PDB file of C-alpha atoms in Angstrom:
ATOM      1  CA  MET A   1      93.127 115.534  79.026  1.00 55.00           C
ATOM      2  CA  LYS A   2      96.500 114.723  80.567  1.00 67.00           C
ATOM      3  CA  VAL A   3      97.421 111.368  82.067  1.00 79.00           C
ATOM      4  CA  ALA A   4      99.991 110.477  84.737  1.00 83.00           C
ATOM      5  CA  ILE A   5     101.323 107.292  86.307  1.00 87.00           C
ATOM      6  CA  GLY A   6     103.047 106.666  89.632  1.00 88.00           C
ATOM      7  CA  ILE A   7     105.934 104.362  90.485  1.00 90.00           C
ATOM      8  CA  GLY A   8     107.337 103.362  93.860  1.00 82.00           C
ATOM      9  CA  SER A   9     105.878 103.822  97.333  1.00 81.00           C
ATOM     10  CA  ALA A  10     107.027 104.342 100.908  1.00 77.00           C
ATOM     11  CA  TYR A  11     108.355 100.798 101.123  1.00 84.00           C
ATOM     12  CA  TYR A  12     108.847  99.783  97.474  1.00 90.00           C
ATOM     13  CA  ASN A  13     111.864  97.452  97.309  1.00 93.00           C
ATOM     14  CA  GLY A  14     112.333  97.160  93.559  1.00 93.00           C
ATOM     15  CA  ASP A  15     111.210  93.540  93.207  1.00 92.00           C
ATOM     16  CA  ASP A  16     109.308  94.207  89.990  1.00 92.00           C
ATOM     17  CA  TRP A  17     111.598  96.966  88.699  1.00 95.00           C
ATOM     18  CA  ASN A  18     111.850  95.561  85.182  1.00 95.00           C
ATOM     19  CA  GLU A  19     108.069  95.455  84.963  1.00 93.00           C
ATOM     20  CA  LEU A  20     107.868  99.069  86.112  1.00 93.00           C
ATOM     21  CA  VAL A  21     110.379 100.083  83.456  1.00 95.00           C
ATOM     22  CA  ASP A  22     108.344  98.325  80.763  1.00 94.00           C
ATOM     23  CA  TYR A  23     105.195  99.913  82.197  1.00 93.00           C
ATOM     24  CA  THR A  24     106.701 103.399  82.028  1.00 94.00           C
ATOM     25  CA  VAL A  25     108.160 102.907  78.549  1.00 95.00           C
ATOM     26  CA  ALA A  26     104.758 101.712  77.337  1.00 94.00           C
ATOM     27  CA  ALA A  27     103.113 104.722  78.977  1.00 92.00           C
ATOM     28  CA  ASP A  28     105.580 107.022  77.233  1.00 94.00           C
ATOM     29  CA  THR A  29     104.838 105.372  73.899  1.00 95.00           C
ATOM     30  CA  MET A  30     101.097 105.800  74.453  1.00 93.00           C
ATOM     31  CA  GLY A  31     101.474 109.497  75.221  1.00 92.00           C
ATOM     32  CA  VAL A  32     101.115 109.530  79.014  1.00 90.00           C
ATOM     33  CA  ASP A  33     102.188 112.955  80.249  1.00 89.00           C
ATOM     34  CA  TYR A  34     103.822 112.372  83.662  1.00 89.00           C
ATOM     35  CA  VAL A  35     105.461 109.674  85.768  1.00 93.00           C
ATOM     36  CA  TRP A  36     105.893 110.393  89.495  1.00 92.00           C
ATOM     37  CA  SER A  37     108.419 108.589  91.696  1.00 94.00           C
ATOM     38  CA  ALA A  38     107.902 108.249  95.461  1.00 91.00           C
ATOM     39  CA  GLU A  39     110.289 107.524  98.336  1.00 93.00           C
ATOM     40  CA  ALA A  40     110.377 106.918 102.092  1.00 93.00           C
ATOM     41  CA  TRP A  41     112.375 103.875 103.236  1.00 94.00           C
ATOM     42  CA  GLY A  42     112.408 101.852 100.014  1.00 94.00           C
ATOM     43  CA  MET A  43     113.907 102.901  96.690  1.00 95.00           C
ATOM     44  CA  ASP A  44     114.705 106.578  96.492  1.00 96.00           C
ATOM     45  CA  ALA A  45     112.801 108.887  94.155  1.00 96.00           C
ATOM     46  CA  VAL A  46     115.768 110.086  92.102  1.00 97.00           C
ATOM     47  CA  VAL A  47     117.653 107.094  90.715  1.00 97.00           C
ATOM     48  CA  PRO A  48     114.578 105.490  89.083  1.00 97.00           C
ATOM     49  CA  LEU A  49     113.813 108.738  87.244  1.00 98.00           C
ATOM     50  CA  ALA A  50     117.411 109.067  86.027  1.00 98.00           C
ATOM     51  CA  TYR A  51     117.209 105.552  84.611  1.00 98.00           C
ATOM     52  CA  LEU A  52     113.796 106.171  83.063  1.00 98.00           C
ATOM     53  CA  ALA A  53     115.073 109.391  81.487  1.00 98.00           C
ATOM     54  CA  ALA A  54     117.298 107.242  79.274  1.00 98.00           C
ATOM     55  CA  LYS A  55     114.496 104.820  78.460  1.00 98.00           C
ATOM     56  CA  THR A  56     111.790 107.349  77.532  1.00 98.00           C
ATOM     57  CA  GLN A  57     111.464 110.282  75.171  1.00 98.00           C
ATOM     58  CA  HIS A  58     108.472 112.441  76.007  1.00 97.00           C
ATOM     59  CA  ILE A  59     106.961 111.671  79.416  1.00 96.00           C
ATOM     60  CA  LYS A  60     107.725 114.214  82.137  1.00 96.00           C
ATOM     61  CA  LEU A  61     109.557 112.881  85.189  1.00 97.00           C
ATOM     62  CA  GLY A  62     108.622 114.120  88.655  1.00 95.00           C
ATOM     63  CA  THR A  63     109.653 113.340  92.212  1.00 95.00           C
ATOM     64  CA  GLY A  64     106.534 112.725  94.195  1.00 91.00           C
ATOM     65  CA  ILE A  65     108.126 113.441  96.570  1.00 92.00           C
ATOM     66  CA  MET A  66     111.788 114.075  97.303  1.00 96.00           C
ATOM     67  CA  GLN A  67     112.239 114.442 101.068  1.00 95.00           C
ATOM     68  CA  ILE A  68     114.010 117.620 102.130  1.00 97.00           C
ATOM     69  CA  SER A  69     115.415 116.229 105.396  1.00 95.00           C
ATOM     70  CA  SER A  70     117.421 113.509 103.670  1.00 94.00           C
ATOM     71  CA  ARG A  71     119.368 115.988 101.532  1.00 96.00           C
ATOM     72  CA  VAL A  72     120.817 119.450 101.989  1.00 97.00           C
ATOM     73  CA  PRO A  73     119.170 122.139  99.807  1.00 98.00           C
ATOM     74  CA  PRO A  74     122.151 122.822  97.487  1.00 98.00           C
ATOM     75  CA  MET A  75     122.363 119.097  96.707  1.00 98.00           C
ATOM     76  CA  ILE A  76     118.645 119.079  95.911  1.00 98.00           C
ATOM     77  CA  ALA A  77     119.237 121.936  93.473  1.00 98.00           C
ATOM     78  CA  MET A  78     122.206 120.126  91.900  1.00 98.00           C
ATOM     79  CA  THR A  79     120.198 116.913  91.586  1.00 98.00           C
ATOM     80  CA  ALA A  80     117.259 118.757  90.024  1.00 98.00           C
ATOM     81  CA  GLN A  81     119.545 120.456  87.496  1.00 98.00           C
ATOM     82  CA  SER A  82     121.191 117.158  86.615  1.00 98.00           C
ATOM     83  CA  LEU A  83     117.878 115.362  86.180  1.00 98.00           C
ATOM     84  CA  ARG A  84     116.603 118.142  83.989  1.00 98.00           C
ATOM     85  CA  THR A  85     119.706 117.926  81.826  1.00 98.00           C
ATOM     86  CA  VAL A  86     119.736 114.141  81.388  1.00 98.00           C
ATOM     87  CA  SER A  87     115.972 114.101  80.739  1.00 98.00           C
ATOM     88  CA  ASN A  88     116.130 116.845  78.112  1.00 98.00           C
ATOM     89  CA  ASN A  89     114.111 119.335  80.145  1.00 98.00           C
ATOM     90  CA  ARG A  90     111.447 116.870  81.356  1.00 98.00           C
ATOM     91  CA  PHE A  91     112.044 116.989  85.122  1.00 98.00           C
ATOM     92  CA  VAL A  92     109.641 118.387  87.746  1.00 95.00           C
ATOM     93  CA  LEU A  93     110.930 118.793  91.305  1.00 96.00           C
ATOM     94  CA  GLY A  94     108.356 117.658  93.863  1.00 95.00           C
ATOM     95  CA  LEU A  95     109.338 118.314  97.483  1.00 96.00           C
ATOM     96  CA  GLY A  96     107.869 117.503 100.878  1.00 95.00           C
ATOM     97  CA  VAL A  97     108.735 117.315 104.573  1.00 96.00           C
ATOM     98  CA  SER A  98     107.761 113.627 105.030  1.00 93.00           C
ATOM     99  CA  GLY A  99     106.947 112.714 108.669  1.00 93.00           C
ATOM    100  CA  PRO A 100     108.585 112.127 112.063  1.00 94.00           C
ATOM    101  CA  GLN A 101     109.107 108.393 111.536  1.00 94.00           C
ATOM    102  CA  VAL A 102     111.180 108.920 108.416  1.00 94.00           C
ATOM    103  CA  VAL A 103     112.825 112.222 109.355  1.00 96.00           C
ATOM    104  CA  GLU A 104     113.681 111.436 112.973  1.00 96.00           C
ATOM    105  CA  GLY A 105     113.567 107.648 112.992  1.00 96.00           C
ATOM    106  CA  LEU A 106     115.422 106.997 109.743  1.00 95.00           C
ATOM    107  CA  HIS A 107     117.521 110.105 109.108  1.00 95.00           C
ATOM    108  CA  GLY A 108     118.085 111.302 112.672  1.00 96.00           C
ATOM    109  CA  ALA A 109     117.053 114.869 111.866  1.00 95.00           C
ATOM    110  CA  SER A 110     114.575 117.024 113.742  1.00 95.00           C
ATOM    111  CA  PHE A 111     111.023 117.216 112.416  1.00 96.00           C
ATOM    112  CA  ALA A 112     110.171 120.341 114.440  1.00 96.00           C
ATOM    113  CA  LYS A 113     108.849 123.339 112.493  1.00 96.00           C
ATOM    114  CA  PRO A 114     108.637 121.564 109.128  1.00 96.00           C
ATOM    115  CA  LEU A 115     106.950 124.476 107.340  1.00 96.00           C
ATOM    116  CA  SER A 116     109.681 127.006 108.055  1.00 97.00           C
ATOM    117  CA  ARG A 117     112.274 124.380 107.125  1.00 98.00           C
ATOM    118  CA  LEU A 118     110.534 123.764 103.819  1.00 98.00           C
ATOM    119  CA  ARG A 119     110.384 127.489 103.104  1.00 98.00           C
ATOM    120  CA  GLU A 120     114.090 127.927 103.758  1.00 98.00           C
ATOM    121  CA  CYS A 121     114.900 124.852 101.707  1.00 98.00           C
ATOM    122  CA  VAL A 122     112.992 126.195  98.708  1.00 98.00           C
ATOM    123  CA  ASP A 123     114.652 129.605  99.099  1.00 98.00           C
ATOM    124  CA  ILE A 124     118.099 128.018  98.916  1.00 98.00           C
ATOM    125  CA  ILE A 125     117.147 125.734  96.033  1.00 98.00           C
ATOM    126  CA  LYS A 126     116.007 128.751  94.044  1.00 98.00           C
ATOM    127  CA  LEU A 127     119.336 130.479  94.700  1.00 98.00           C
ATOM    128  CA  GLY A 128     121.117 127.439  93.332  1.00 98.00           C
ATOM    129  CA  LEU A 129     118.867 127.067  90.294  1.00 98.00           C
ATOM    130  CA  ALA A 130     119.392 130.729  89.454  1.00 98.00           C
ATOM    131  CA  SER A 131     123.190 130.291  89.606  1.00 97.00           C
ATOM    132  CA  GLU A 132     123.467 132.844  92.365  1.00 98.00           C
ATOM    133  CA  ARG A 133     126.103 132.577  95.052  1.00 98.00           C
ATOM    134  CA  ILE A 134     124.543 130.511  97.812  1.00 98.00           C
ATOM    135  CA  ALA A 135     124.652 132.613 100.969  1.00 98.00           C
ATOM    136  CA  TYR A 136     121.737 132.156 103.364  1.00 98.00           C
ATOM    137  CA  GLU A 137     121.018 132.838 107.013  1.00 98.00           C
ATOM    138  CA  GLY A 138     117.893 131.190 108.370  1.00 98.00           C
ATOM    139  CA  LYS A 139     116.725 129.368 111.471  1.00 97.00           C
ATOM    140  CA  HIS A 140     117.344 125.952 109.943  1.00 97.00           C
ATOM    141  CA  TYR A 141     120.050 126.575 107.352  1.00 98.00           C
ATOM    142  CA  VAL A 142     123.046 128.890 107.476  1.00 98.00           C
ATOM    143  CA  LEU A 143     125.339 128.887 104.444  1.00 98.00           C
ATOM    144  CA  PRO A 144     128.291 129.022 104.367  1.00 98.00           C
ATOM    145  CA  ARG A 145     128.888 127.364 107.733  1.00 96.00           C
ATOM    146  CA  PRO A 146     129.633 130.065 110.351  1.00 96.00           C
ATOM    147  CA  GLY A 147     133.232 130.061 111.494  1.00 96.00           C
ATOM    148  CA  GLY A 148     134.329 127.767 108.692  1.00 95.00           C
ATOM    149  CA  GLU A 149     136.708 128.326 105.825  1.00 96.00           C
ATOM    150  CA  GLY A 150     134.171 128.015 103.023  1.00 97.00           C
ATOM    151  CA  LYS A 151     132.921 130.973 100.999  1.00 97.00           C
ATOM    152  CA  PRO A 152     129.619 131.375  99.103  1.00 97.00           C
ATOM    153  CA  ILE A 153     129.797 129.742  95.695  1.00 97.00           C
ATOM    154  CA  ARG A 154     127.423 129.303  92.793  1.00 97.00           C
ATOM    155  CA  LEU A 155     126.564 125.992  91.167  1.00 98.00           C
ATOM    156  CA  SER A 156     128.434 125.397  87.924  1.00 98.00           C
ATOM    157  CA  GLN A 157     125.516 124.056  85.885  1.00 97.00           C
ATOM    158  CA  PRO A 158     123.691 126.561  83.644  1.00 96.00           C
ATOM    159  CA  PRO A 159     120.951 128.608  85.306  1.00 97.00           C
ATOM    160  CA  GLN A 160     117.595 126.825  85.419  1.00 97.00           C
ATOM    161  CA  ALA A 161     115.484 129.244  87.415  1.00 97.00           C
ATOM    162  CA  ASP A 162     112.370 128.144  85.515  1.00 96.00           C
ATOM    163  CA  LEU A 163     112.635 124.521  86.694  1.00 97.00           C
ATOM    164  CA  PRO A 164     109.157 123.756  88.101  1.00 94.00           C
ATOM    165  CA  ILE A 165     108.920 123.170  91.850  1.00 93.00           C
ATOM    166  CA  TYR A 166     105.869 121.444  93.336  1.00 91.00           C
ATOM    167  CA  LEU A 167     105.255 121.141  97.076  1.00 89.00           C
ATOM    168  CA  ALA A 168     103.418 118.403  98.950  1.00 89.00           C
ATOM    169  CA  THR A 169     101.586 120.266 101.701  1.00 86.00           C
ATOM    170  CA  LEU A 170      98.533 119.964 103.928  1.00 80.00           C
ATOM    171  CA  GLY A 171      96.690 122.544 105.985  1.00 78.00           C
ATOM    172  CA  PRO A 172      95.904 126.236 105.456  1.00 77.00           C
ATOM    173  CA  LYS A 173      99.300 127.721 106.305  1.00 84.00           C
ATOM    174  CA  ALA A 174     101.161 125.117 104.289  1.00 85.00           C
ATOM    175  CA  MET A 175      98.945 125.640 101.260  1.00 77.00           C
ATOM    176  CA  GLU A 176      99.280 129.389 101.575  1.00 79.00           C
ATOM    177  CA  MET A 177     103.045 128.977 101.489  1.00 87.00           C
ATOM    178  CA  THR A 178     102.752 126.661  98.491  1.00 84.00           C
ATOM    179  CA  GLY A 179     100.810 129.294  96.587  1.00 80.00           C
ATOM    180  CA  GLU A 180     103.492 131.827  97.428  1.00 85.00           C
ATOM    181  CA  LEU A 181     106.591 129.796  96.616  1.00 89.00           C
ATOM    182  CA  ALA A 182     105.774 126.976  94.237  1.00 88.00           C
ATOM    183  CA  ASN A 183     104.665 126.272  90.689  1.00 86.00           C
ATOM    184  CA  GLY A 184     102.326 123.507  91.798  1.00 81.00           C
ATOM    185  CA  TRP A 185     100.802 121.484  94.605  1.00 79.00           C
ATOM    186  CA  LEU A 186     101.161 117.760  95.330  1.00 80.00           C
ATOM    187  CA  ALA A 187      98.410 116.515  97.613  1.00 69.00           C
ATOM    188  CA  ALA A 188      98.329 113.062  99.165  1.00 63.00           C
ATOM    189  CA  LYS A 189      94.866 113.786 100.542  1.00 57.00           C
ATOM    190  CA  TYR A 190      92.507 116.709 100.392  1.00 53.00           C
ATOM    191  CA  ALA A 191      88.953 117.832 101.038  1.00 50.00           C
ATOM    192  CA  VAL A 192      86.596 120.125  99.191  1.00 47.00           C
ATOM    193  CA  ASP A 193      87.161 122.727 101.909  1.00 50.00           C
ATOM    194  CA  ILE A 194      90.689 123.144 100.555  1.00 52.00           C
ATOM    195  CA  LEU A 195      89.174 125.028  97.629  1.00 49.00           C
ATOM    196  CA  ARG A 196      88.713 128.054  99.830  1.00 48.00           C
ATOM    197  CA  PHE A 197      92.490 128.530  99.674  1.00 48.00           C
ATOM    198  CA  LEU A 198      92.581 128.671  95.888  1.00 46.00           C
ATOM    199  CA  LYS A 199      92.445 131.668  93.604  1.00 43.00           C
ATOM    200  CA  PRO A 200      90.884 130.519  90.306  1.00 43.00           C
ATOM    201  CA  ALA A 201      92.038 131.806  86.952  1.00 41.00           C
ATOM    202  CA  ASN A 202      88.896 131.624  84.835  1.00 40.00           C
ATOM    203  CA  GLY A 203      86.089 133.255  86.760  1.00 43.00           C
ATOM    204  CA  TRP A 204      84.988 130.449  89.099  1.00 38.00           C
ATOM    205  CA  LYS A 205      84.984 132.060  92.556  1.00 41.00           C
ATOM    206  CA  PRO A 206      84.975 130.218  95.885  1.00 38.00           C
ATOM    207  CA  LYS A 207      83.658 132.057  98.935  1.00 35.00           C
ATOM    208  CA  ILE A 208      86.907 133.296 100.413  1.00 31.00           C
ATOM    209  CA  LYS A 209      88.101 136.637 101.701  1.00 32.00           C
ATOM    210  CA  GLN A 210      91.794 136.357 100.885  1.00 34.00           C
ATOM    211  CA  PRO A 211      92.709 133.875  98.154  1.00 31.00           C
ATOM    212  CA  VAL A 212      96.287 132.802  98.601  1.00 36.00           C
ATOM    213  CA  PHE A 213      97.233 130.893  95.437  1.00 38.00           C
ATOM    214  CA  THR A 214      98.446 132.692  92.347  1.00 37.00           C
ATOM    215  CA  ASN A 215      97.257 131.984  88.820  1.00 35.00           C
ATOM    216  CA  GLN A 216     100.724 130.682  87.996  1.00 39.00           C
ATOM    217  CA  CYS A 217     100.522 127.924  90.585  1.00 43.00           C
ATOM    218  CA  ARG A 218      99.234 124.544  89.406  1.00 44.00           C
ATOM    219  CA  ILE A 219      97.484 121.758  91.287  1.00 44.00           C
ATOM    220  CA  MET A 220      98.593 118.167  91.507  1.00 42.00           C
ATOM    221  CA  ALA A 221      96.316 115.984  93.637  1.00 37.00           C
ATOM    222  CA  ALA A 222      97.457 112.456  94.236  1.00 33.00           C
ATOM    223  CA  ASN A 223      97.866 109.569  96.614  1.00 29.00           C
ATOM    224  CA  MET A 224     101.528 108.844  96.011  1.00 28.00           C
ATOM    225  CA  ASN A 225     101.271 105.155  96.970  1.00 30.00           C
ATOM    226  CA  TRP A 226     100.054 104.003  93.555  1.00 28.00           C
ATOM    227  CA  PRO A 227      97.721 106.946  92.967  1.00 31.00           C
ATOM    228  CA  ARG A 228      94.503 106.355  91.053  1.00 29.00           C
ATOM    229  CA  PHE A 229      94.311 109.871  89.735  1.00 32.00           C
ATOM    230  CA  ILE A 230      96.274 113.076  89.569  1.00 36.00           C
ATOM    231  CA  ILE A 231      94.821 116.471  88.829  1.00 38.00           C
ATOM    232  CA  CYS A 232      96.874 119.210  87.285  1.00 38.00           C
ATOM    233  CA  GLY A 233      96.220 122.604  85.792  1.00 36.00           C
ATOM    234  CA  ASP A 234      95.944 126.333  86.237  1.00 34.00           C
ATOM    235  CA  PHE A 235      93.342 127.332  88.771  1.00 32.00           C
ATOM    236  CA  GLY A 236      89.711 127.483  87.751  1.00 33.00           C
ATOM    237  CA  ALA A 237      87.896 124.261  88.606  1.00 36.00           C
ATOM    238  CA  ASN A 238      84.622 122.398  88.558  1.00 32.00           C
ATOM    239  CA  LEU A 239      83.658 119.799  91.167  1.00 29.00           C
ATOM    240  CA  VAL A 240      82.481 116.294  90.371  1.00 30.00           C
ATOM    241  CA  LYS A 241      82.282 112.922  92.121  1.00 28.00           C
ATOM    242  CA  ILE A 242      85.167 110.506  91.622  1.00 29.00           C
ATOM    243  CA  ASN A 243      85.144 107.232  93.544  1.00 29.00           C
ATOM    244  CA  ASN A 244      82.358 108.690  95.712  1.00 27.00           C
ATOM    245  CA  ALA A 245      84.573 111.603  96.749  1.00 31.00           C
ATOM    246  CA  ALA A 246      84.202 115.208  95.700  1.00 30.00           C
ATOM    247  CA  CYS A 247      87.282 116.257  93.759  1.00 32.00           C
ATOM    248  CA  ILE A 248      88.479 118.880  91.344  1.00 31.00           C
ATOM    249  CA  SER A 249      87.969 117.255  87.967  1.00 27.00           C
ATOM    250  CA  ARG A 250      88.593 119.940  85.413  1.00 26.00           C
ATOM    251  CA  ILE A 251      91.187 122.663  85.626  1.00 29.00           C
ATOM    252  CA  ASP A 252      91.536 124.458  82.326  1.00 27.00           C
ATOM    253  CA  ASN A 253      91.164 121.154  80.450  1.00 28.00           C
ATOM    254  CA  ASN A 254      94.188 119.646  82.227  1.00 33.00           C
ATOM    255  CA  PHE A 255      92.667 116.644  83.968  1.00 31.00           C
ATOM    256  CA  HIS A 256      95.217 114.029  84.966  1.00 37.00           C
ATOM    257  CA  THR A 257      94.090 110.464  85.500  1.00 36.00           C
ATOM    258  CA  ASN A 258      96.632 108.317  87.218  1.00 39.00           C
ATOM    259  CA  THR A 259      96.822 104.523  87.401  1.00 38.00           C
ATOM    260  CA  ALA A 260      99.242 101.822  88.511  1.00 39.00           C
ATOM    261  CA  PRO A 261      99.844  98.414  86.964  1.00 41.00           C
ATOM    262  CA  GLY A 262      96.726  96.307  87.308  1.00 42.00           C
ATOM    263  CA  GLN A 263      94.490  99.259  88.183  1.00 39.00           C
ATOM    264  CA  THR A 264      91.742 100.690  86.035  1.00 33.00           C
TER     265      THR A 264
END
């Protein structure tokens, strides 16, 4: 069994930050496997993890999620590399598109066509993590800027192409893209019907014609506003009832329970 905790929320303002630090340090001491940091219009998802990296030794640190519209893709790659370095290889990059209120209302960016934007963002991040020169021509991102003086450059940190990327997605097309591009899936909500988009690894077969997830992709299922449980593992799952809802409970023995302070 693996266990995860969550910190922060859409509107978390840091009032009980010291308690959250103590909570996370205690979780690390007890052998909890992951801590996930959320963001929207409260504390960001990155700074708390950087601080916790210095306070903990073993727990893995994940953004759940980092919003792509509030940062340009090369900066996301740089931030991910830095967090991985300062955490001694414990960082997991969780990405998502957020929603119109945050993207358009708070950041002034367009929310149109979020899936293609997420795909392009991940493409560019992977170029940066692989220490390749960042040259990209898409519908949402064009690098270097056309007509400018800048040339394609590569990030100066060591290559970290194996840094795990998890995507927070909903819907068939989004999940199909997640299976294609990512190492894992972060789900704020899901239904049993979602299983028809999975390709199991250990012989359990849903009734689907074209499975779209690869065996290398892992599942994370969570409500990021103080999630009660997270599920993680290579595909191959059994269904059970949790809190009167059908969920994936066992995925190659990697079942993540997830609690917040005061929850059981």
